[in-house]
Short mmCIF file of C-alpha atoms and ligand atoms in Angstrom, two decimals:
data_model
loop_
_atom_site.label_atom_id
_atom_site.label_comp_id
_atom_site.label_asym_id
_atom_site.label_seq_id
_atom_site.Cartn_x
_atom_site.Cartn_y
_atom_site.Cartn_z
CA MET P 1 0.22 -49.18 -53.65
CA SER P 2 -1.81 -47.21 -56.27
CA THR P 3 -3.69 -48.60 -59.28
CA PRO P 4 -1.11 -50.04 -61.70
CA GLY P 5 -0.14 -48.01 -64.73
CA LYS P 6 -1.22 -49.52 -68.05
CA ILE P 7 0.89 -49.02 -71.19
CA HIS P 8 0.82 -50.52 -74.66
CA VAL P 9 4.32 -50.91 -76.07
CA GLY P 10 5.99 -53.31 -78.51
CA GLY P 11 2.59 -54.80 -79.35
CA GLN P 12 2.04 -55.68 -75.70
CA ASP P 13 -0.36 -54.37 -73.06
CA LEU P 14 1.59 -53.96 -69.86
CA GLU P 15 0.58 -53.28 -66.29
CA LEU P 16 3.34 -51.56 -64.35
CA PRO P 17 3.21 -51.00 -60.60
CA VAL P 18 2.68 -47.42 -59.42
CA ILE P 19 4.28 -46.30 -56.17
CA GLU P 20 3.11 -43.27 -54.17
CA GLY P 21 5.27 -41.16 -51.83
CA THR P 22 4.21 -39.78 -48.45
CA GLU P 23 3.51 -36.38 -50.05
CA GLY P 24 1.33 -37.88 -52.80
CA GLU P 25 3.94 -38.01 -55.60
CA LYS P 26 3.37 -40.97 -57.93
CA ALA P 27 5.82 -42.98 -60.07
CA VAL P 28 5.42 -45.80 -62.56
CA ASP P 29 7.97 -48.45 -61.61
CA ILE P 30 9.51 -49.45 -64.97
CA SER P 31 12.14 -51.85 -63.60
CA ALA P 32 10.43 -54.75 -65.45
CA LEU P 33 10.03 -52.85 -68.75
CA ARG P 34 13.15 -53.98 -70.67
CA GLY P 35 12.94 -57.57 -69.49
CA THR P 36 9.32 -57.79 -70.69
CA THR P 37 9.37 -55.67 -73.88
CA LYS P 38 13.06 -55.08 -74.79
CA TYR P 39 12.12 -51.37 -74.71
CA ILE P 40 13.86 -48.80 -72.48
CA THR P 41 12.71 -45.25 -71.72
CA LEU P 42 14.69 -42.18 -72.83
CA ASP P 43 14.59 -38.95 -70.78
CA GLN P 44 17.32 -36.40 -71.61
CA GLY P 45 18.34 -34.68 -68.33
CA TYR P 46 16.11 -37.03 -66.31
CA GLY P 47 13.33 -34.42 -65.99
CA ASN P 48 10.70 -37.19 -65.76
CA THR P 49 12.79 -39.95 -64.21
CA GLY P 50 13.19 -40.80 -60.55
CA SER P 51 16.51 -42.40 -59.59
CA CYS P 52 15.52 -43.50 -56.07
CA THR P 53 13.13 -43.11 -53.19
CA SER P 54 14.39 -40.86 -50.39
CA LYS P 55 13.32 -39.74 -46.92
CA ILE P 56 15.62 -36.71 -46.74
CA THR P 57 14.18 -33.71 -48.62
CA PHE P 58 10.81 -32.93 -50.17
CA ILE P 59 10.32 -30.23 -52.83
CA ASP P 60 7.00 -29.17 -54.33
CA GLY P 61 8.14 -27.13 -57.33
CA GLU P 62 4.65 -25.91 -58.21
CA LYS P 63 3.92 -24.61 -54.70
CA GLY P 64 7.46 -23.50 -53.85
CA ILE P 65 7.75 -25.85 -50.85
CA LEU P 66 11.07 -27.16 -49.44
CA HIS P 67 11.22 -29.47 -46.38
CA TYR P 68 14.23 -31.17 -44.76
CA ARG P 69 13.11 -34.38 -43.00
CA GLY P 70 9.59 -32.91 -42.78
CA TYR P 71 10.58 -29.51 -41.33
CA SER P 72 9.89 -26.43 -43.50
CA ILE P 73 12.89 -24.43 -44.65
CA GLU P 74 11.22 -21.27 -43.31
CA GLU P 75 10.97 -22.69 -39.76
CA LEU P 76 14.48 -24.13 -39.82
CA CYS P 77 15.92 -20.76 -40.94
CA GLU P 78 14.02 -19.00 -38.14
CA LYS P 79 14.74 -21.44 -35.29
CA ALA P 80 17.66 -23.79 -36.06
CA THR P 81 21.41 -23.43 -36.45
CA PHE P 82 23.22 -24.89 -39.45
CA VAL P 83 24.86 -27.52 -37.22
CA GLU P 84 21.43 -28.71 -36.01
CA VAL P 85 20.33 -28.96 -39.67
CA CYS P 86 23.48 -30.96 -40.50
CA TYR P 87 22.62 -33.37 -37.69
CA LEU P 88 18.96 -33.53 -38.83
CA LEU P 89 19.86 -34.39 -42.43
CA ILE P 90 22.47 -37.00 -41.50
CA HIS P 91 20.76 -38.62 -38.49
CA ASP P 92 17.09 -38.14 -39.50
CA LYS P 93 16.34 -36.30 -36.23
CA LEU P 94 17.05 -32.99 -34.56
CA PRO P 95 19.74 -33.49 -31.87
CA THR P 96 19.15 -33.42 -28.13
CA GLN P 97 21.37 -30.97 -26.24
CA ALA P 98 23.77 -33.82 -25.36
CA GLU P 99 23.92 -35.00 -29.00
CA LEU P 100 24.46 -31.42 -30.19
CA ASP P 101 27.25 -30.84 -27.68
CA GLU P 102 28.98 -34.09 -28.76
CA PHE P 103 28.59 -33.16 -32.46
CA ASN P 104 30.03 -29.69 -31.85
CA GLU P 105 32.94 -31.24 -29.94
CA LEU P 106 33.73 -33.35 -33.02
CA LEU P 107 33.43 -30.36 -35.36
CA ASP P 108 35.92 -28.42 -33.22
CA LYS P 109 38.30 -31.40 -33.04
CA TYR P 110 38.15 -32.12 -36.77
CA SER P 111 38.64 -28.48 -37.80
CA LEU P 112 42.39 -29.00 -37.49
CA VAL P 113 44.02 -29.44 -40.90
CA HIS P 114 46.74 -32.11 -41.16
CA GLU P 115 50.05 -30.25 -41.55
CA ALA P 116 50.91 -32.34 -44.63
CA MET P 117 47.69 -31.05 -46.26
CA LEU P 118 48.83 -27.49 -45.60
CA HIS P 119 51.94 -28.30 -47.67
CA LEU P 120 49.66 -29.73 -50.37
CA ILE P 121 47.79 -26.45 -50.70
CA ASN P 122 51.04 -24.48 -50.98
CA HIS P 123 51.64 -26.03 -54.40
CA PHE P 124 48.54 -24.51 -55.98
CA PRO P 125 48.94 -21.31 -58.03
CA TYR P 126 47.85 -18.33 -55.85
CA ASP P 127 44.96 -17.66 -58.26
CA ALA P 128 43.69 -21.26 -58.38
CA HIS P 129 39.87 -21.28 -58.14
CA PRO P 130 38.94 -22.24 -54.55
CA MET P 131 36.51 -24.88 -55.89
CA ASN P 132 39.51 -26.62 -57.46
CA VAL P 133 41.46 -26.40 -54.20
CA MET P 134 38.52 -27.69 -52.13
CA GLY P 135 37.81 -30.57 -54.51
CA CYS P 136 41.45 -31.70 -54.41
CA LEU P 137 41.73 -31.42 -50.62
CA VAL P 138 38.46 -33.31 -50.01
CA GLN P 139 39.57 -36.04 -52.43
CA ALA P 140 42.94 -36.19 -50.60
CA LEU P 141 41.19 -36.86 -47.28
CA SER P 142 40.79 -40.51 -48.30
CA SER P 143 44.61 -40.78 -48.19
CA PHE P 144 44.85 -39.15 -44.76
CA TYR P 145 41.78 -40.87 -43.21
CA PRO P 146 41.26 -44.10 -45.18
CA GLY P 147 38.60 -46.70 -44.95
CA VAL P 148 35.08 -45.20 -45.07
CA ASP P 149 33.05 -47.01 -47.67
CA ALA P 150 29.68 -48.66 -48.20
CA LYS P 151 30.58 -51.50 -45.82
CA SER P 152 31.72 -49.19 -42.99
CA LYS P 153 29.86 -49.29 -39.71
CA THR P 154 27.37 -46.46 -39.11
CA GLU P 155 29.51 -45.09 -36.28
CA HIS P 156 32.53 -44.76 -38.62
CA ILE P 157 30.35 -43.08 -41.27
CA ASN P 158 28.97 -40.65 -38.66
CA LEU P 159 32.47 -39.70 -37.46
CA THR P 160 33.54 -39.17 -41.06
CA ALA P 161 30.45 -37.00 -41.63
CA ALA P 162 31.56 -34.73 -38.77
CA ARG P 163 35.11 -34.70 -40.13
CA LEU P 164 33.89 -33.67 -43.61
CA ILE P 165 31.62 -30.88 -42.29
CA ALA P 166 34.47 -29.52 -40.19
CA LYS P 167 37.16 -29.87 -42.86
CA THR P 168 35.04 -28.42 -45.70
CA ARG P 169 34.68 -25.16 -43.76
CA ALA P 170 38.41 -25.13 -43.02
CA PHE P 171 39.33 -25.86 -46.66
CA ALA P 172 37.05 -23.08 -47.97
CA ALA P 173 38.58 -20.50 -45.63
CA LEU P 174 42.08 -21.86 -46.25
CA ALA P 175 41.71 -21.62 -50.06
CA TYR P 176 40.82 -17.93 -49.68
CA ARG P 177 43.56 -17.19 -47.12
CA LYS P 178 46.25 -18.88 -49.20
CA SER P 179 45.19 -16.88 -52.29
CA LYS P 180 45.88 -13.72 -50.24
CA GLY P 181 49.05 -15.00 -48.61
CA PHE P 182 47.34 -14.87 -45.20
CA PRO P 183 47.99 -17.45 -42.44
CA LEU P 184 45.38 -20.09 -41.59
CA VAL P 185 42.97 -19.09 -38.80
CA TYR P 186 41.63 -21.86 -36.58
CA PRO P 187 38.08 -21.73 -35.18
CA ASN P 188 37.36 -20.71 -31.58
CA LYS P 189 36.33 -23.76 -29.54
CA GLY P 190 32.63 -23.78 -28.78
CA GLU P 191 31.80 -20.84 -31.10
CA ASP P 192 28.95 -21.05 -33.63
CA TYR P 193 29.91 -22.78 -36.91
CA GLY P 194 28.93 -19.81 -39.10
CA SER P 195 30.58 -17.28 -36.81
CA ASN P 196 33.79 -19.31 -36.85
CA PHE P 197 33.65 -19.46 -40.65
CA LEU P 198 33.49 -15.66 -40.84
CA ARG P 199 36.39 -15.46 -38.37
CA MET P 200 38.44 -18.06 -40.31
CA MET P 201 37.88 -15.97 -43.43
CA PHE P 202 38.44 -12.42 -42.19
CA ASP P 203 40.43 -12.38 -38.93
CA THR P 204 44.04 -11.24 -39.17
CA PRO P 205 46.83 -11.23 -36.55
CA VAL P 206 47.07 -7.45 -36.75
CA LYS P 207 43.38 -6.51 -37.00
CA HIS P 208 40.94 -8.39 -34.77
CA TYR P 209 37.73 -9.36 -36.56
CA GLU P 210 34.58 -9.74 -34.43
CA PRO P 211 31.72 -11.23 -36.45
CA ASP P 212 28.61 -9.02 -36.46
CA PRO P 213 25.65 -10.96 -34.92
CA ASP P 214 23.44 -10.16 -37.95
CA MET P 215 26.16 -11.49 -40.26
CA VAL P 216 26.36 -14.66 -38.14
CA LYS P 217 22.57 -15.13 -38.39
CA ALA P 218 22.76 -14.50 -42.15
CA MET P 219 25.63 -17.02 -42.47
CA ASN P 220 23.61 -19.69 -40.67
CA ILE P 221 20.56 -19.04 -42.84
CA LEU P 222 22.60 -19.15 -46.07
CA LEU P 223 24.20 -22.46 -45.08
CA ILE P 224 20.81 -23.92 -44.05
CA LEU P 225 19.24 -22.85 -47.36
CA HIS P 226 21.99 -24.65 -49.31
CA ALA P 227 22.14 -27.78 -47.13
CA ASP P 228 20.16 -30.10 -49.40
CA HIS P 229 17.91 -30.12 -52.44
CA GLU P 230 17.01 -33.78 -53.19
CA GLN P 231 18.32 -35.21 -56.48
CA ASN P 232 20.02 -32.12 -57.99
CA CYS P 233 22.95 -32.56 -60.35
CA SER P 234 25.69 -32.71 -57.69
CA THR P 235 23.75 -34.90 -55.25
CA SER P 236 22.85 -37.33 -58.05
CA THR P 237 26.57 -37.38 -58.92
CA VAL P 238 27.46 -38.25 -55.31
CA ARG P 239 24.90 -41.08 -55.36
CA LEU P 240 26.10 -42.42 -58.72
CA VAL P 241 29.78 -42.38 -57.70
CA GLY P 242 28.90 -43.85 -54.29
CA SER P 243 26.85 -46.62 -55.92
CA SER P 244 30.14 -48.13 -57.19
CA HIS P 245 31.14 -48.39 -53.49
CA ALA P 246 33.69 -45.60 -53.91
CA ASN P 247 34.53 -44.18 -50.49
CA LEU P 248 32.62 -41.23 -48.99
CA TYR P 249 35.42 -38.69 -49.57
CA ALA P 250 35.74 -39.59 -53.28
CA SER P 251 31.94 -39.47 -53.66
CA VAL P 252 31.50 -35.99 -52.19
CA ALA P 253 34.58 -34.76 -54.06
CA SER P 254 32.71 -35.67 -57.28
CA GLY P 255 29.79 -33.59 -55.96
CA ILE P 256 32.13 -30.59 -55.66
CA ALA P 257 33.16 -31.04 -59.29
CA ALA P 258 29.50 -31.12 -60.43
CA LEU P 259 28.49 -28.15 -58.25
CA TRP P 260 31.23 -25.99 -59.81
CA GLY P 261 29.35 -25.85 -63.14
CA PRO P 262 27.77 -22.44 -63.95
CA LEU P 263 24.40 -24.08 -64.66
CA HIS P 264 24.41 -25.46 -61.10
CA GLY P 265 26.22 -24.13 -58.04
CA GLY P 266 28.54 -21.93 -60.11
CA ALA P 267 25.50 -19.81 -61.04
CA ASN P 268 25.87 -17.55 -57.98
CA GLN P 269 29.28 -16.42 -59.26
CA SER P 270 27.88 -16.10 -62.82
CA VAL P 271 24.96 -13.96 -61.58
CA MET P 272 27.34 -11.42 -60.07
CA GLU P 273 29.54 -11.42 -63.17
CA MET P 274 26.41 -10.91 -65.29
CA LEU P 275 25.15 -7.99 -63.14
CA GLN P 276 28.61 -6.40 -63.02
CA ASN P 277 28.90 -6.72 -66.81
CA ILE P 278 25.49 -5.07 -67.32
CA LYS P 279 26.56 -2.21 -65.06
CA ASP P 280 30.11 -1.79 -66.45
CA LYS P 281 28.95 -1.81 -70.08
CA GLY P 282 25.86 0.28 -69.35
CA LEU P 283 23.68 -2.39 -70.98
CA GLY P 284 19.93 -1.79 -70.97
CA ILE P 285 17.77 -4.28 -69.03
CA GLU P 286 15.55 -4.78 -72.11
CA GLN P 287 18.67 -5.45 -74.22
CA VAL P 288 19.84 -8.13 -71.77
CA ILE P 289 16.39 -9.74 -71.55
CA ASN P 290 16.11 -9.86 -75.35
CA LYS P 291 19.57 -11.44 -75.54
CA ALA P 292 18.46 -14.13 -73.06
CA LYS P 293 15.34 -14.80 -75.20
CA ASP P 294 17.28 -15.00 -78.47
CA LYS P 295 17.51 -18.68 -79.46
CA ASP P 296 20.57 -17.95 -81.60
CA ASP P 297 22.37 -16.52 -78.57
CA PRO P 298 23.73 -19.00 -75.97
CA PHE P 299 23.39 -16.30 -73.26
CA ARG P 300 21.03 -17.19 -70.43
CA LEU P 301 19.89 -15.02 -67.54
CA MET P 302 21.92 -16.53 -64.72
CA GLY P 303 19.95 -16.98 -61.50
CA PHE P 304 16.66 -17.57 -63.32
CA GLY P 305 14.89 -20.83 -64.03
CA HIS P 306 14.95 -24.16 -62.28
CA ARG P 307 14.35 -27.76 -63.27
CA VAL P 308 11.94 -28.29 -60.36
CA TYR P 309 10.67 -24.89 -59.18
CA LYS P 310 8.00 -23.65 -61.59
CA ASN P 311 7.11 -21.06 -58.98
CA PHE P 312 9.27 -18.92 -56.71
CA ASP P 313 12.26 -20.76 -55.23
CA PRO P 314 11.41 -20.38 -51.51
CA ARG P 315 15.12 -19.93 -50.81
CA ALA P 316 15.29 -16.92 -53.15
CA ARG P 317 12.50 -15.21 -51.19
CA ILE P 318 14.31 -15.69 -47.87
CA ILE P 319 17.67 -14.53 -49.27
CA LYS P 320 16.14 -11.47 -50.96
CA ASP P 321 14.66 -10.28 -47.63
CA LEU P 322 17.94 -11.02 -45.83
CA CYS P 323 19.88 -9.12 -48.47
CA ARG P 324 17.81 -6.00 -47.99
CA LYS P 325 18.12 -6.24 -44.18
CA ILE P 326 21.92 -6.64 -44.23
CA LEU P 327 22.42 -3.84 -46.76
CA LEU P 328 20.06 -1.51 -44.88
CA LYS P 329 21.84 -2.27 -41.60
CA ASN P 330 25.18 -1.37 -43.08
CA ALA P 331 23.57 1.74 -44.60
CA ASN P 332 25.29 0.85 -47.84
CA SER P 333 23.18 0.30 -50.88
CA ASP P 334 24.63 -1.88 -53.57
CA PRO P 335 23.99 -0.64 -57.10
CA LEU P 336 23.96 -4.27 -58.20
CA LEU P 337 21.08 -4.97 -55.77
CA ASP P 338 19.07 -2.12 -57.30
CA LEU P 339 19.93 -3.52 -60.75
CA ALA P 340 18.93 -7.06 -59.66
CA ILE P 341 15.55 -5.86 -58.34
CA GLU P 342 14.91 -3.92 -61.57
CA LEU P 343 15.91 -6.96 -63.66
CA GLU P 344 13.68 -9.28 -61.59
CA ASP P 345 10.68 -6.94 -61.95
CA LYS P 346 11.08 -6.77 -65.75
CA VAL P 347 11.67 -10.52 -66.16
CA LEU P 348 8.64 -11.46 -64.03
CA ALA P 349 6.48 -9.26 -66.30
CA ASP P 350 7.86 -10.71 -69.55
CA ASP P 351 5.74 -13.30 -71.41
CA TYR P 352 8.76 -15.41 -72.45
CA PHE P 353 9.67 -16.02 -68.80
CA ILE P 354 6.07 -16.26 -67.61
CA GLU P 355 5.22 -18.92 -70.22
CA ARG P 356 8.31 -20.94 -69.28
CA LYS P 357 7.73 -20.41 -65.52
CA LEU P 358 11.22 -19.00 -65.08
CA TYR P 359 11.59 -17.40 -61.64
CA PRO P 360 14.63 -16.23 -59.65
CA ASN P 361 16.35 -19.21 -58.05
CA VAL P 362 18.54 -19.50 -54.95
CA ASP P 363 21.55 -18.16 -56.83
CA PHE P 364 19.98 -14.92 -57.98
CA TYR P 365 20.26 -13.07 -54.68
CA SER P 366 22.79 -15.15 -52.76
CA GLY P 367 25.75 -13.53 -54.50
CA LEU P 368 24.57 -10.03 -53.53
CA LEU P 369 24.34 -11.12 -49.90
CA TYR P 370 27.75 -12.80 -49.94
CA ARG P 371 29.18 -9.59 -51.42
CA ALA P 372 27.54 -7.50 -48.72
CA MET P 373 29.16 -9.82 -46.16
CA GLY P 374 32.59 -9.19 -47.67
CA PHE P 375 33.16 -12.43 -49.61
CA PRO P 376 34.96 -12.22 -52.97
CA VAL P 377 32.99 -13.57 -55.96
CA ASN P 378 35.10 -16.69 -56.37
CA MET P 379 34.17 -17.75 -52.82
CA PHE P 380 30.42 -17.89 -53.53
CA THR P 381 30.35 -21.48 -54.85
CA PRO P 382 32.77 -22.70 -52.14
CA ILE P 383 30.23 -21.40 -49.57
CA PHE P 384 27.52 -23.32 -51.44
CA THR P 385 29.81 -26.38 -51.06
CA VAL P 386 30.12 -25.86 -47.29
CA GLY P 387 26.33 -25.66 -47.09
CA ARG P 388 25.62 -28.66 -49.33
CA MET P 389 28.12 -31.04 -47.69
CA PRO P 390 25.62 -32.43 -45.10
CA GLY P 391 23.07 -33.08 -47.86
CA TRP P 392 25.58 -35.00 -49.97
CA ILE P 393 26.63 -37.06 -46.93
CA ALA P 394 23.00 -37.79 -45.97
CA HIS P 395 22.19 -39.04 -49.48
CA TRP P 396 25.36 -41.16 -49.67
CA LYS P 397 24.55 -42.67 -46.25
CA GLU P 398 20.91 -43.32 -47.26
CA MET P 399 22.02 -44.94 -50.52
CA VAL P 400 24.65 -47.26 -48.99
CA SER P 401 22.14 -48.29 -46.30
CA GLU P 402 19.57 -49.36 -48.96
CA PRO P 403 19.14 -53.15 -48.78
CA GLY P 404 20.02 -54.65 -52.19
CA GLY P 405 21.48 -51.36 -53.44
CA LYS P 406 22.68 -51.58 -57.07
CA ILE P 407 25.40 -49.78 -59.01
CA GLY P 408 23.93 -46.96 -61.12
CA ARG P 409 24.23 -47.81 -64.81
CA PRO P 410 21.78 -46.03 -67.19
CA ARG P 411 21.06 -47.44 -70.68
CA GLN P 412 21.26 -45.58 -74.02
CA ILE P 413 19.92 -45.70 -77.56
CA TYR P 414 22.83 -46.12 -79.98
CA THR P 415 22.66 -43.86 -83.07
CA GLY P 416 26.16 -44.36 -84.49
CA TYR P 417 27.50 -46.38 -87.48
CA THR P 418 26.18 -49.89 -87.93
CA ASN P 419 28.74 -52.67 -88.31
CA ARG P 420 31.49 -51.90 -90.88
CA SER P 421 34.82 -53.58 -91.83
CA TYR P 422 38.25 -52.20 -90.97
CA PRO P 423 39.84 -50.36 -93.98
CA ASP P 424 43.53 -50.61 -94.72
CA ILE P 425 45.25 -47.24 -94.16
CA SER P 426 45.88 -46.97 -97.94
CA GLU P 427 42.12 -47.05 -98.50
CA ARG P 428 41.24 -44.31 -95.98
CA LYS P 429 40.19 -40.78 -97.08
C1 LIG H 501 20.90 -24.65 -58.85
O1 LIG H 501 18.48 -28.92 -59.31
C2 LIG H 501 18.62 -28.20 -58.26
O2 LIG H 501 17.96 -28.39 -57.29
C3 LIG H 501 19.72 -27.17 -58.33
C4 LIG H 501 19.84 -26.19 -57.17
C5 LIG H 501 20.25 -26.89 -55.90
O3 LIG H 501 19.96 -26.36 -54.81
O4 LIG H 501 20.98 -27.93 -55.99
O5 LIG H 501 18.59 -25.55 -56.96
C6 LIG H 501 20.91 -25.12 -57.43
O6 LIG H 501 21.61 -25.20 -59.64
C7 LIG H 501 19.94 -23.54 -59.26
C8 LIG H 501 20.02 -23.24 -60.79
C9 LIG H 501 21.22 -22.30 -61.04
N1 LIG H 501 21.46 -22.16 -62.48
C10 LIG H 501 21.21 -21.00 -63.14
O7 LIG H 501 20.69 -20.01 -62.62
C11 LIG H 501 21.64 -21.01 -64.62
C12 LIG H 501 20.54 -20.36 -65.48
N2 LIG H 501 19.37 -21.28 -65.49
C13 LIG H 501 19.25 -22.15 -66.63
O8 LIG H 501 20.43 -22.56 -67.23
C14 LIG H 501 18.18 -23.23 -66.43
O9 LIG H 501 17.04 -22.61 -66.01
C15 LIG H 501 18.46 -24.42 -65.52
C16 LIG H 501 19.72 -25.11 -65.90
C17 LIG H 501 18.51 -24.00 -64.09
C18 LIG H 501 17.30 -25.40 -65.68
O10 LIG H 501 17.30 -25.83 -66.97
P1 LIG H 501 16.20 -26.87 -67.53
O11 LIG H 501 15.27 -27.31 -66.46
O12 LIG H 501 16.93 -27.91 -68.30
O13 LIG H 501 15.32 -25.96 -68.44
P2 LIG H 501 15.48 -25.91 -69.99
O14 LIG H 501 16.91 -25.70 -70.35
O15 LIG H 501 14.75 -27.09 -70.58
O16 LIG H 501 14.69 -24.55 -70.33
C19 LIG H 501 13.31 -24.57 -70.63
C20 LIG H 501 13.09 -23.32 -71.48
C21 LIG H 501 14.04 -23.26 -72.68
O17 LIG H 501 13.42 -22.47 -73.67
P3 LIG H 501 12.60 -23.25 -74.88
O18 LIG H 501 13.59 -24.22 -75.51
O19 LIG H 501 11.43 -23.94 -74.19
O20 LIG H 501 12.17 -22.13 -75.80
O21 LIG H 501 13.41 -22.16 -70.69
C22 LIG H 501 14.52 -21.48 -71.27
C23 LIG H 501 15.21 -22.47 -72.17
O22 LIG H 501 15.92 -21.81 -73.21
N3 LIG H 501 15.37 -21.06 -70.14
C24 LIG H 501 15.99 -19.89 -70.05
C25 LIG H 501 16.64 -19.89 -68.82
N4 LIG H 501 16.41 -21.05 -68.20
C26 LIG H 501 15.62 -21.78 -69.02
N5 LIG H 501 16.03 -18.84 -70.91
C27 LIG H 501 16.77 -17.77 -70.49
N6 LIG H 501 17.43 -17.68 -69.32
C28 LIG H 501 17.38 -18.74 -68.45
N7 LIG H 501 18.02 -18.68 -67.30
#
């Protein structure tokens, strides 16, 4: 425990406990503040407010560090598979070979989609956004596989975790296939998770699709990079919904809804639309940058800036290198990649962005890589969802295992009308 924090508020001198994390982060514990002073704190967007302690992911935004359960993202991308990272996040350890084999067995088994759910998806319009389809299907799982909530035994939660990781991949591929009128493709037993995802997306009965090993490696790295990111908007949503003891399916379905937003996981789709628009309209880079700096213009440079990273997003670095490798391998350059690199160079040299520490984030290059791998733009955020599912599950599981866990219920400062009497309708204006 560090030296207590001293504050003077409401005419009182207060000592508040300070807690320190294992990486040296410090927080003033204000849980006694309102009871002692009647004051609350106010922090729009929670930029200065911690909602919990967690052992899952550590980010140092100033140094551009990202660790899952103590392992660096760089080492995990180089040495692990996405399934091992799923196991690590959910079980707090890397799996032994026996544990990995058992986990993979479950993922194969749970990849089957209940036939009644296939009928469910047939009632969506063909051009429904796949995030909408995935959110509905994940929510519907609690009708097909009921009973996993905060009081469930760990074994039941772990089985449900495997079911969700398997089904989310199937739902993402299914949403795409249905939009094209293609039949569902089931995964090959025992094949790598990422390789099966590519097969489930692109295989057809009349033209065999064999995933390229470099594409499979890229798929694993992309899913690992998106697997968790501590208390981001969607993960905080999962924790808040789960804190009411809503079941695990409903909680992660709320995470899908939050991730869909263009300021969050939807940014990878918005980045591509922004780059395509610049190219199609022949807009100048300077013109676009000035538009993003104009306070009277709501336009923002999608793929730049981050609440936590005030340095390079380490994920963006890894994806940028991967992007170049995949494009070079396929000997096809992508004019949007050239445009993205030119835009990045100009932005990183511009005082407005330097002063505000706005760097490319994970979404800036991911879309270019997804495009090089053959994914349509509206599948970019669904892939983010497949990647982030283990992180959401790990945080839900950590939260429901907290002794004395409480329902999340923030306060507010009321700024509306003070008490007034009810006017008869004849008196209203
Ligand atoms: C993800 O939280 C996570 O961890 C998220 C994520 C994850 O893995 O879960 O990393 C995934 O969501 C990445 C972010 C993807 N979103 C985008 O790329 C959308 C574009 N970025 C911005 O909308 C913005 O940067 C946010 C939303 C990402 C962060 O916003 P903040 O932290 O609330 O920052 P802010 O709005 O307070 O901006 C600070 C200043 C403002 O200018 P001033 O008022 O100080 O003059 O920076 C400006 C902003 O106008 N600014 C931008 C900008 N981002 C911030 N100006 C132009 N273009 C931008 N992209």
